[in-house]
Short mmCIF file of C-alpha atoms in Angstrom, two decimals:
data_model
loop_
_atom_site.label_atom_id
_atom_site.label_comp_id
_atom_site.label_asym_id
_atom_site.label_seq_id
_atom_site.Cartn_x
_atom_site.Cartn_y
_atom_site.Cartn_z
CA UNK V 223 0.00 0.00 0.00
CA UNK V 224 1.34 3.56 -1.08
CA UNK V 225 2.16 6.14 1.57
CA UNK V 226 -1.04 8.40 0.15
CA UNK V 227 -3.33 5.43 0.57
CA UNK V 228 -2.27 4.58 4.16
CA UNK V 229 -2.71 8.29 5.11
CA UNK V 230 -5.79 8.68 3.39
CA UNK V 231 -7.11 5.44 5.27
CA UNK V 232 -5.53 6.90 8.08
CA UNK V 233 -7.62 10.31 7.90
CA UNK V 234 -10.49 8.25 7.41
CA UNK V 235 -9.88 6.34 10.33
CA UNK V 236 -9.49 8.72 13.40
CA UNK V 237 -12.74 10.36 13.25
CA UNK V 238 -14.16 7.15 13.47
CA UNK V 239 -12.28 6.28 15.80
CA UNK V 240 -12.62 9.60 18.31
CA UNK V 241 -16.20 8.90 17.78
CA UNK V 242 -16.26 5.46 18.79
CA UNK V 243 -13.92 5.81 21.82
CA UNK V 244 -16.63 8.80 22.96
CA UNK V 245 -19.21 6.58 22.82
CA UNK V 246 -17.94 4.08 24.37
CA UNK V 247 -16.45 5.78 27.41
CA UNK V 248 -20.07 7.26 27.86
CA UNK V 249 -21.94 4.51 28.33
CA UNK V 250 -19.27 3.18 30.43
CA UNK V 251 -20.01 5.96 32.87
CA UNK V 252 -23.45 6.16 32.91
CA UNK V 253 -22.88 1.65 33.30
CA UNK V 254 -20.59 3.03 36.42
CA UNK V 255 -22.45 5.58 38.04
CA UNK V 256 -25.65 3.25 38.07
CA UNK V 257 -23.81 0.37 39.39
CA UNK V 258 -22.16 -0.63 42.40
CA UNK V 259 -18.46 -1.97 41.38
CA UNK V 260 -18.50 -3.50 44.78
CA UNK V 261 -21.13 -6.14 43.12
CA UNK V 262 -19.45 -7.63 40.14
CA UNK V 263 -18.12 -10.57 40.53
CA UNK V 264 -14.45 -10.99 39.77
CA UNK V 265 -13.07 -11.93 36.79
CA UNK V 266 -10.92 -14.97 38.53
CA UNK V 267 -14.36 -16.01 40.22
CA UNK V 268 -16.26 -16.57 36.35
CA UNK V 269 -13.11 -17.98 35.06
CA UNK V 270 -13.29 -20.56 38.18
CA UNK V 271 -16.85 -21.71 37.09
CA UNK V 272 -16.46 -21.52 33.33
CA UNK V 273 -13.69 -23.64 33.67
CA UNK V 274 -15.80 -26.08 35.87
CA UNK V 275 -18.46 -25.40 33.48
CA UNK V 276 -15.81 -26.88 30.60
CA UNK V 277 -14.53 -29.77 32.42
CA UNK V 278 -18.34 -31.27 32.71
CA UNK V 279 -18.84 -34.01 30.46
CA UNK V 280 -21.73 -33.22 27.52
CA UNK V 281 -25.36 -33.89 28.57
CA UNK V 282 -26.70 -37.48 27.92
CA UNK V 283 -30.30 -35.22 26.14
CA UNK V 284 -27.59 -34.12 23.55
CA UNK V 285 -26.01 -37.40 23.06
CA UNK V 286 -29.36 -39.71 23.21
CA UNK V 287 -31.26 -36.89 21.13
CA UNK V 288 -28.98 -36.27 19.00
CA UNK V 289 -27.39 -39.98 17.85
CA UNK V 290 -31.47 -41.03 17.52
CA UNK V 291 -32.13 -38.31 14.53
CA UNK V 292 -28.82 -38.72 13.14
CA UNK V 293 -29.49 -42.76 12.89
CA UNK V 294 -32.76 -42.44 11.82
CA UNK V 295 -31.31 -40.20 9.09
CA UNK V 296 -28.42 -42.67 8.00
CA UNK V 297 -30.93 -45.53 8.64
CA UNK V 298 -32.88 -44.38 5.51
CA UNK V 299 -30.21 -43.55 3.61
CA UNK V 300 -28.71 -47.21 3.52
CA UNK V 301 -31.84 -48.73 3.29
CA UNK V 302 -33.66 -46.77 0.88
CA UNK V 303 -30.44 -45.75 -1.36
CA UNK V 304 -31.17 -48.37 -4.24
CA UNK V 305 -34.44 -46.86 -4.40
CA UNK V 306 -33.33 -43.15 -5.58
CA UNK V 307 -33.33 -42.11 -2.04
CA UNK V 308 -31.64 -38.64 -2.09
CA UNK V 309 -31.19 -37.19 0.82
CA UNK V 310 -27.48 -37.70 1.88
CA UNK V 311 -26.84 -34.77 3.85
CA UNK V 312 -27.91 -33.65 7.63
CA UNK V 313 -27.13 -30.18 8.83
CA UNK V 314 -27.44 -29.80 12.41
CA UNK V 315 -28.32 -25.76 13.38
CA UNK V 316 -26.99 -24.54 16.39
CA UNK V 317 -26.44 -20.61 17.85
CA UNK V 318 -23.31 -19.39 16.93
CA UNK V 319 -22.59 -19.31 20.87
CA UNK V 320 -23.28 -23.31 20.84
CA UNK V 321 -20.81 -26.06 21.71
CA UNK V 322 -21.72 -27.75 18.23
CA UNK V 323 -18.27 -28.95 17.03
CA UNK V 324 -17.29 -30.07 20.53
CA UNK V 325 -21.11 -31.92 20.74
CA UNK V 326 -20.48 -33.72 17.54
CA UNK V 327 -16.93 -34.54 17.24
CA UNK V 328 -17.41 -36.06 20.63
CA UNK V 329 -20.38 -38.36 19.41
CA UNK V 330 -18.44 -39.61 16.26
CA UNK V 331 -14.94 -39.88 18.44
CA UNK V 332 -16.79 -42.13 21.15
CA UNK V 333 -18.86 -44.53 18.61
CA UNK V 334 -21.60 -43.20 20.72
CA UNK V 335 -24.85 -45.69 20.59
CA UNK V 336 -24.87 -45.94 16.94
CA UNK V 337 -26.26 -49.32 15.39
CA UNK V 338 -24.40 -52.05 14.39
CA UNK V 339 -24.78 -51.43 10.34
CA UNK V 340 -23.04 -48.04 10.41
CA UNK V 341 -20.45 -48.91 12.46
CA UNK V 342 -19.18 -51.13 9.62
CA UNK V 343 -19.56 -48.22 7.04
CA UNK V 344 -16.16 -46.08 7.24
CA UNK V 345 -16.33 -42.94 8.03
CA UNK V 346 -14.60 -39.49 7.96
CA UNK V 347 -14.30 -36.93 10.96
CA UNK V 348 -13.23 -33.53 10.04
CA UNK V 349 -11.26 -32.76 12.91
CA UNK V 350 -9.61 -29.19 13.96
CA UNK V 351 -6.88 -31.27 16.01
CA UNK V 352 -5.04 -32.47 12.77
CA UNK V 353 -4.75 -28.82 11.23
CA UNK V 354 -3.37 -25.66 11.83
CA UNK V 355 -6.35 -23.36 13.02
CA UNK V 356 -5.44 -20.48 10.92
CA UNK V 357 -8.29 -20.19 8.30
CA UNK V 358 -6.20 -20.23 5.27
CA UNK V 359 -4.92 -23.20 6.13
CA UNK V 360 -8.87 -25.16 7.04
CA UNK V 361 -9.61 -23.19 3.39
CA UNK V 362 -6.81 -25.74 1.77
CA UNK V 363 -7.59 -28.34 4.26
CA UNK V 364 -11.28 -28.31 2.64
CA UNK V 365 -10.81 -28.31 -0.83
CA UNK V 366 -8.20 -31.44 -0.21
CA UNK V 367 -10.50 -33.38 1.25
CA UNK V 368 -13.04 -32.73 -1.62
CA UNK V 369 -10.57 -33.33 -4.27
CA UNK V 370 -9.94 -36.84 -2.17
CA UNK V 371 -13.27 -37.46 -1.55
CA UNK V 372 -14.12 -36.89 -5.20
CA UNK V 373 -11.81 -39.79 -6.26
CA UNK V 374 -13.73 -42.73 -3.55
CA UNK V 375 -16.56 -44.74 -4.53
CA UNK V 376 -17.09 -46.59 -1.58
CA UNK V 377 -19.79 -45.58 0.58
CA UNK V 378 -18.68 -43.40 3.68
CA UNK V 379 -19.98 -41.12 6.27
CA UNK V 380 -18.24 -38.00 6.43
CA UNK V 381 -19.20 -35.51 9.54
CA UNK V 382 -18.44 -31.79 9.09
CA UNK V 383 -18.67 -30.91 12.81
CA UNK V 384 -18.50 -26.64 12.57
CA UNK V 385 -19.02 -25.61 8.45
CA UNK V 386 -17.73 -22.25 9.78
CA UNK V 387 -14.68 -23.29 10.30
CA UNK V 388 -14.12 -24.20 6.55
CA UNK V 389 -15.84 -20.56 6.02
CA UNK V 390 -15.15 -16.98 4.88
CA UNK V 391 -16.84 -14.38 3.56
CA UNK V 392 -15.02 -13.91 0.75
CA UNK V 393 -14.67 -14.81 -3.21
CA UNK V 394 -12.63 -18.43 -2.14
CA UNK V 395 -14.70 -19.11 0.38
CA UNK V 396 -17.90 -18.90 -1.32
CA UNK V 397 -16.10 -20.43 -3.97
CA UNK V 398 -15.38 -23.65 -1.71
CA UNK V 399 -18.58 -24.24 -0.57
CA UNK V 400 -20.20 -24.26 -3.83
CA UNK V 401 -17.83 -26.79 -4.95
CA UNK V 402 -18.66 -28.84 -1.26
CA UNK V 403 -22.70 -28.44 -2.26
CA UNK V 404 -21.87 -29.90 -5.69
CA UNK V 405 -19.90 -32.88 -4.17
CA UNK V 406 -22.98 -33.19 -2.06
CA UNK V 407 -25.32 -32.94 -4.48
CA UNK V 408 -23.38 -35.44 -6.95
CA UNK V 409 -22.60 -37.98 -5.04
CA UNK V 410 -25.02 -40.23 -3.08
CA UNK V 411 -22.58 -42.63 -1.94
CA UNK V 412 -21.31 -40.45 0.81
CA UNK V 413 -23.48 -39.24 3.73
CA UNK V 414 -23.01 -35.65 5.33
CA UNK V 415 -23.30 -34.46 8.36
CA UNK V 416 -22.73 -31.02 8.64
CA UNK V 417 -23.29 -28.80 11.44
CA UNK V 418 -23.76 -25.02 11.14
CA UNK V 419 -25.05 -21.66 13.10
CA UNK V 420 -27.73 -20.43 12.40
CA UNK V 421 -26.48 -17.37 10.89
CA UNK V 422 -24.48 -19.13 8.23
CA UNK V 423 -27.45 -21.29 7.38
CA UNK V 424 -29.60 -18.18 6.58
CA UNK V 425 -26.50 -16.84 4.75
CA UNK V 426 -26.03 -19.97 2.69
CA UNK V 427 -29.75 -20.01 1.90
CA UNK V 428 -29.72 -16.70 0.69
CA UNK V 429 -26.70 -16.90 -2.18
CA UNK V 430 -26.96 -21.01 -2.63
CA UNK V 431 -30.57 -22.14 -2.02
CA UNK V 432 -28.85 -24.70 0.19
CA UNK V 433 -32.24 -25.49 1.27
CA UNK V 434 -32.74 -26.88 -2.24
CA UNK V 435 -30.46 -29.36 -1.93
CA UNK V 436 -30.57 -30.14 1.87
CA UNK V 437 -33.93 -31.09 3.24
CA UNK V 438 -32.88 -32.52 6.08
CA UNK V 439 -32.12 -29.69 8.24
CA UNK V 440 -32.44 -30.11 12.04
CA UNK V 441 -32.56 -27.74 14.87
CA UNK V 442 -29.80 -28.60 18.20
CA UNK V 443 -32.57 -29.87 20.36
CA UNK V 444 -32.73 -27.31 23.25
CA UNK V 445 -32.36 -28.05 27.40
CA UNK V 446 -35.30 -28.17 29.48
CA UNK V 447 -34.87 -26.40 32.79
CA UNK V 448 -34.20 -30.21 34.62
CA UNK V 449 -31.20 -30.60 31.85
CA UNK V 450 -29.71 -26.94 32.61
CA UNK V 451 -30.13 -27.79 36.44
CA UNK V 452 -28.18 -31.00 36.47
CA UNK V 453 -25.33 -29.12 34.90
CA UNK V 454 -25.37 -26.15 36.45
CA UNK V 455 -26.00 -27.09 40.07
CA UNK V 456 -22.58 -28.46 40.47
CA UNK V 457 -21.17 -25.51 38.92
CA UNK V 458 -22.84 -23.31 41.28
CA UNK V 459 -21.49 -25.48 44.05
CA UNK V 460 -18.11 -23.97 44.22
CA UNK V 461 -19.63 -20.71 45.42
CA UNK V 462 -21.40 -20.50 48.71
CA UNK V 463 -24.77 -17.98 48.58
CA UNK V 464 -28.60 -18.46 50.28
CA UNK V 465 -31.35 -19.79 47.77
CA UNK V 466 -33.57 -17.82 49.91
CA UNK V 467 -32.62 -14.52 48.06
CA UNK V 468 -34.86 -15.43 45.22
CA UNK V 469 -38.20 -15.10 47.58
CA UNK V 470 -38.37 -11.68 46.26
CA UNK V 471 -39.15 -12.62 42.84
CA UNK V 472 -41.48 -14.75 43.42
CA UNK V 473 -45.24 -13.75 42.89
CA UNK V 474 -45.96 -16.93 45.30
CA UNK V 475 -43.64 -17.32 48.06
CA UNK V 476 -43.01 -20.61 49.12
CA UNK V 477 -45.10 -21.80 52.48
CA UNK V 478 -43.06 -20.66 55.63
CA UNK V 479 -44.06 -24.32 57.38
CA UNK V 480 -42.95 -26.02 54.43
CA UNK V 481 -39.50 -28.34 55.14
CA UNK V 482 -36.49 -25.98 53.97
CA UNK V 483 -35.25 -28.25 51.48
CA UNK V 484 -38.76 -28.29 49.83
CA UNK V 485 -38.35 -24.65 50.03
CA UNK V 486 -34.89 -24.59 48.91
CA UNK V 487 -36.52 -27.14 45.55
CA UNK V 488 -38.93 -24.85 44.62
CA UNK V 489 -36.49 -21.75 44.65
CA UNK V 490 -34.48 -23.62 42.11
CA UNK V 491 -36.88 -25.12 40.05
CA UNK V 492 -38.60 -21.50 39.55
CA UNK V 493 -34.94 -20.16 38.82
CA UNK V 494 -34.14 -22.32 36.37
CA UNK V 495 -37.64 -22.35 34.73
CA UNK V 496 -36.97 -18.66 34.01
CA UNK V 497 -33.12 -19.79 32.82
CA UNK V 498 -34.81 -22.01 30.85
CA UNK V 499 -37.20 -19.56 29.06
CA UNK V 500 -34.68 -16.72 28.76
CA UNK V 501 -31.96 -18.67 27.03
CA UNK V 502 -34.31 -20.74 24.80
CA UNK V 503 -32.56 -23.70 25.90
CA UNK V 504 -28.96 -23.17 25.03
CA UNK V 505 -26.29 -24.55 27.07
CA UNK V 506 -23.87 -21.11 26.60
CA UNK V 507 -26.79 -18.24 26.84
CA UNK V 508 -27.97 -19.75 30.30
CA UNK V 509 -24.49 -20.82 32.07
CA UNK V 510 -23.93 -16.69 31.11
CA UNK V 511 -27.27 -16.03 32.54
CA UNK V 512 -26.52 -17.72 35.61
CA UNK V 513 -23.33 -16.37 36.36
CA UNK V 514 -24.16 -12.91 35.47
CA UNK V 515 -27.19 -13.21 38.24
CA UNK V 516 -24.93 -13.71 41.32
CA UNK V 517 -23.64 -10.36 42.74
CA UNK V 518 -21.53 -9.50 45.76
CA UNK V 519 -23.83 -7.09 48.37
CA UNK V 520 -21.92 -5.55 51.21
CA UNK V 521 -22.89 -5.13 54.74
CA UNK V 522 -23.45 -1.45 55.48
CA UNK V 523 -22.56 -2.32 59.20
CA UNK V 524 -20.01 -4.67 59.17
CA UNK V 525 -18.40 -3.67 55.52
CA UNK V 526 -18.33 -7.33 54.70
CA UNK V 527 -19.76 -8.78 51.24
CA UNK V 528 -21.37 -11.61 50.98
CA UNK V 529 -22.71 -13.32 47.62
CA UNK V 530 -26.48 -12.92 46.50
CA UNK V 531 -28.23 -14.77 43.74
CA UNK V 532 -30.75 -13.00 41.99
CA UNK V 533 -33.20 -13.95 39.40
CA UNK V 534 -32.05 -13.99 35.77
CA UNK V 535 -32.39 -10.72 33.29
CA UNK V 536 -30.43 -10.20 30.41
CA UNK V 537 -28.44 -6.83 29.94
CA UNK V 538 -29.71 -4.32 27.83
CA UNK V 539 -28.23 -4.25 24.20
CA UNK V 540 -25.49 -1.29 23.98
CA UNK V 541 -26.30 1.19 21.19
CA UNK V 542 -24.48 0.58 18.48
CA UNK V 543 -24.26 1.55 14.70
CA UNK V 544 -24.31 0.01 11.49
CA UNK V 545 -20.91 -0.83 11.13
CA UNK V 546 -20.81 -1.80 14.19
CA UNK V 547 -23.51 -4.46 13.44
CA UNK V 548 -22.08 -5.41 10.20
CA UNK V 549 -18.90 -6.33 12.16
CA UNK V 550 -21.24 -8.32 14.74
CA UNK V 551 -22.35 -10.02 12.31
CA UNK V 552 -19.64 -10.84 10.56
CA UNK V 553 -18.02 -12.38 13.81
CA UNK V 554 -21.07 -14.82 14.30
CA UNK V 555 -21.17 -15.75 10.70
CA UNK V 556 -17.92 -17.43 11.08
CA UNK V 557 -18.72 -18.67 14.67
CA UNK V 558 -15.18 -16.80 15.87
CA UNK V 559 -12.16 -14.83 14.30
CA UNK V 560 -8.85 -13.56 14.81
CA UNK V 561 -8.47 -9.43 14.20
CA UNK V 562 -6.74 -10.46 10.96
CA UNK V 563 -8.87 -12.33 9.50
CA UNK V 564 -11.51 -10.16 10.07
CA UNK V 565 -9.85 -7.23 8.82
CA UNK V 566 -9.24 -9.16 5.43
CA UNK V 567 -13.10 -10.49 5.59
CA UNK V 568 -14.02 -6.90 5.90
CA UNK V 569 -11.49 -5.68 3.49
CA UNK V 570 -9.73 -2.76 5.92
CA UNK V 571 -6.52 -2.73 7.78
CA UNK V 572 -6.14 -4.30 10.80
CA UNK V 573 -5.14 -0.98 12.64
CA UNK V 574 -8.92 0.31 11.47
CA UNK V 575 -10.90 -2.02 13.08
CA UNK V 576 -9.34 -2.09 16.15
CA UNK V 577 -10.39 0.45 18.31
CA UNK V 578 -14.04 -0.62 16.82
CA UNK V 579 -13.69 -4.50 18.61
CA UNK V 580 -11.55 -1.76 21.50
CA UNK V 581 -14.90 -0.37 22.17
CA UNK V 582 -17.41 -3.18 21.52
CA UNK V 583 -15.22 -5.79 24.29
CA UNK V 584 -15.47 -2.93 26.46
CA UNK V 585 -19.01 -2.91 25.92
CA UNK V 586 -19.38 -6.82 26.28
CA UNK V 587 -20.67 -7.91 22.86
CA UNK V 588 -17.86 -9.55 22.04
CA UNK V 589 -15.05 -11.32 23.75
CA UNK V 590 -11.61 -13.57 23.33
CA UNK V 591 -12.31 -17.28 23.09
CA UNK V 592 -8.54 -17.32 23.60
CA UNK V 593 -5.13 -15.15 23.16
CA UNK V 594 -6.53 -14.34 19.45
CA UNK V 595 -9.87 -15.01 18.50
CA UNK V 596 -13.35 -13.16 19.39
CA UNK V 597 -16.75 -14.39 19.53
CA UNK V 598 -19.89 -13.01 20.30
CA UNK V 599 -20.70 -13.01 24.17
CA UNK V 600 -23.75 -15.45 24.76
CA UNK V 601 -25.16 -13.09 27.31
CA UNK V 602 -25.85 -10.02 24.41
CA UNK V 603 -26.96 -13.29 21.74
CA UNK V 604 -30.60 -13.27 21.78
CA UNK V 605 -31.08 -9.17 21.87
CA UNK V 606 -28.04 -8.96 19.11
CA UNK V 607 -30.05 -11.54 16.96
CA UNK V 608 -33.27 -9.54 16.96
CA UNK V 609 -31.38 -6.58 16.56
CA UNK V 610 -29.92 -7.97 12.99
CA UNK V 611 -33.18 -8.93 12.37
CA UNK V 612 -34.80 -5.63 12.50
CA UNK V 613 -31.96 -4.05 10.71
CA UNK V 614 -32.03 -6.97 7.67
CA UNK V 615 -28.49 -8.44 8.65
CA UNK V 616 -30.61 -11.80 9.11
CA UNK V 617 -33.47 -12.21 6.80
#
């Protein structure tokens, strides 16, 4: 890039820039001066319980759910194949805030439950562990594989865990899934199952008509308010705080006489009712939910804080502006990405984006899966979604 380019970019860029840090640090300080710092809970204490959260092994609803549509899917597909059976491919939907990769690699790593008959048809993880996780490198990763694939008869199942890993938003990307939809679409000796976020789903609709070629399309089957409580309970019991905190919300309070652990039940099963509803049954929306409703309240008299559950609320949505939005959803098309490949998605300079994902971390729609890559927060998913909606980013 010339030296009058750069500067022009440049020019371009700090007004921007001045505008977005002014935003930013005022909703800050109205977030400050209508909050009590003394109630958030530390970062080391959410990093405790997410990692406890992690180390859980994946819900047996998933698993049994889960393994029953995808063998009734490849059931039909063996059976009824001579017969000009067609449909060869599943795509499993998921929020881009899901676990999906982790949900399925585990089911086709562990053999989980499947039947007897597919277990003797080879088949083909796509697996993040045997490549470098830059994208470039998953973009030549894919089109190997479809090259390979396009030279085996044999019949084989062949599970795509995340499609937005193998994604970008640009002319090679698209470019590589059309040729993955023609393999598809071509070849009914191999069975697919592919999972992918919502957002990319819509996305690949839109340009592709994927929907024209994929019938089977499945939704992530959501948690009920029992599932969400036998995984969050014992995440919740590394912290020590009184159930009884939650009588406030309730329109009917539990019977005084009643035995305290029957209290204590009913407390619970009302909170996680509402976690239930709020989140929509997803694993990532509600463990934020949960952890975002405990707050430290001090003791005017003795100084001393002591933890407080309270029921769950989402945050309201930051205002933000187009670009802003276009960035969003940009991140959550791809399920996560590093500053540099978004900059190239985008087609700007690193340096101009990044007070922009400065300001929105700062305002909590987004945040570092790791040392490099950003995702949308879970707890801003639902809002952000119906926010794209309304401003036909999803449609």
């Amino acid at each position: 890039m010339s030296l009058a380019k750069l500067s022009n970019k440049v020019k371009k860029w700090l007004p921007l820039a001045k505008s977005k840090i002014k935003e930013s640090a005022s909703q800050l300080e109205n977030t400050i001066n209508n909050y009590d710092p003394n109630e958030v809970l530390p970062t080391r204490l959410i990093t405790r319980l997410d990692k406890k959260l992690q180390s859980l092994p994946i819900h047996d609803y998933y698993l049994e759910t889960l393994v029953n549509h995808i063998d009734d899917c490849i059931q039909k597909w063996i059976i009824n194949q001579q017969n000009n059976y067609t449909k060869n491919c599943l795509v499993i939907k998921s929020n881009c805030v899901d676990n999906l990769h982790d949900i399925l690699t585990y089911i086709f790593s562990h053999n989980y439950n499947f039947d007897e008959a597919e277990l003797e048809i080879q088949y083909e993880v796509f697996c993040l562990d045997i490549i470098s996780k830059t994208r470039q490198d998953r973009f030549n990763f894919l089109q190997e594989k479809i090259l390979e694939i396009q030279q085996q008869s044999e019949k084989k199942i062949i599970v795509i865990p995340d499609l937005s890993y193998y994604f970008a938003r640009s002319i090679e990307g698209l470019e590589i899934l059309e040729k993955l939809l023609k393999l598809i679409d071509k070849d009914e000796n191999k069975f697919w199952i592919i999972g992918c976020n919502h957002w990319l789903w819509l996305f690949l609709v839109k340009i592709y008509r994927w929907d024209a070629y994929i019938e089977n399309a499945w939704d992530l089957p959501l948690l009920s308010q029992e599932n969400l409580r036998d995984i969050l309970l014992p995440v919740l019991g590394l912290v020590e705080f009184d159930w009884n905190d939650l009588r406030k919300f309730l329109v009917e309070l539990p019977n005084q006489n009643q035995d305290d652990n029957n209290v204590m039940s009913q407390l619970q099963a009302k909170y996680f009712e509402n976690l239930a509803n709020l989140s929509q049954g997803c694993l990532n929306i509600a463990s934020q939910l949960c952890f975002n409703s405990l707050r430290y309240v001090k003791n005017e008299e003795t100084g001393l804080s002591r933890l407080k559950i309270n029921n769950p609320q989402f945050p309201d949505l930051p205002s933000i502006t187009q670009s802003d939005r276009y960035l969003l959803f940009c991140i959550g098309l791809h399920n996560h990405l590093n500053k540099l490949d978004l900059a190239d998605i985008l087609g700007d300079d690193p340096i101009y984006i990044t007070s922009q994902i400065e300001c929105l971390i700062n305002l909590k729609l987004i945040h570092f899966l790791d040392y490099q890559n950003i995702a949308i927060n879970p707890l801003f998913y639902p809002k952000l979604s119906q926010d794209l909606k309304d401003n036909h980013f999803l449609v």
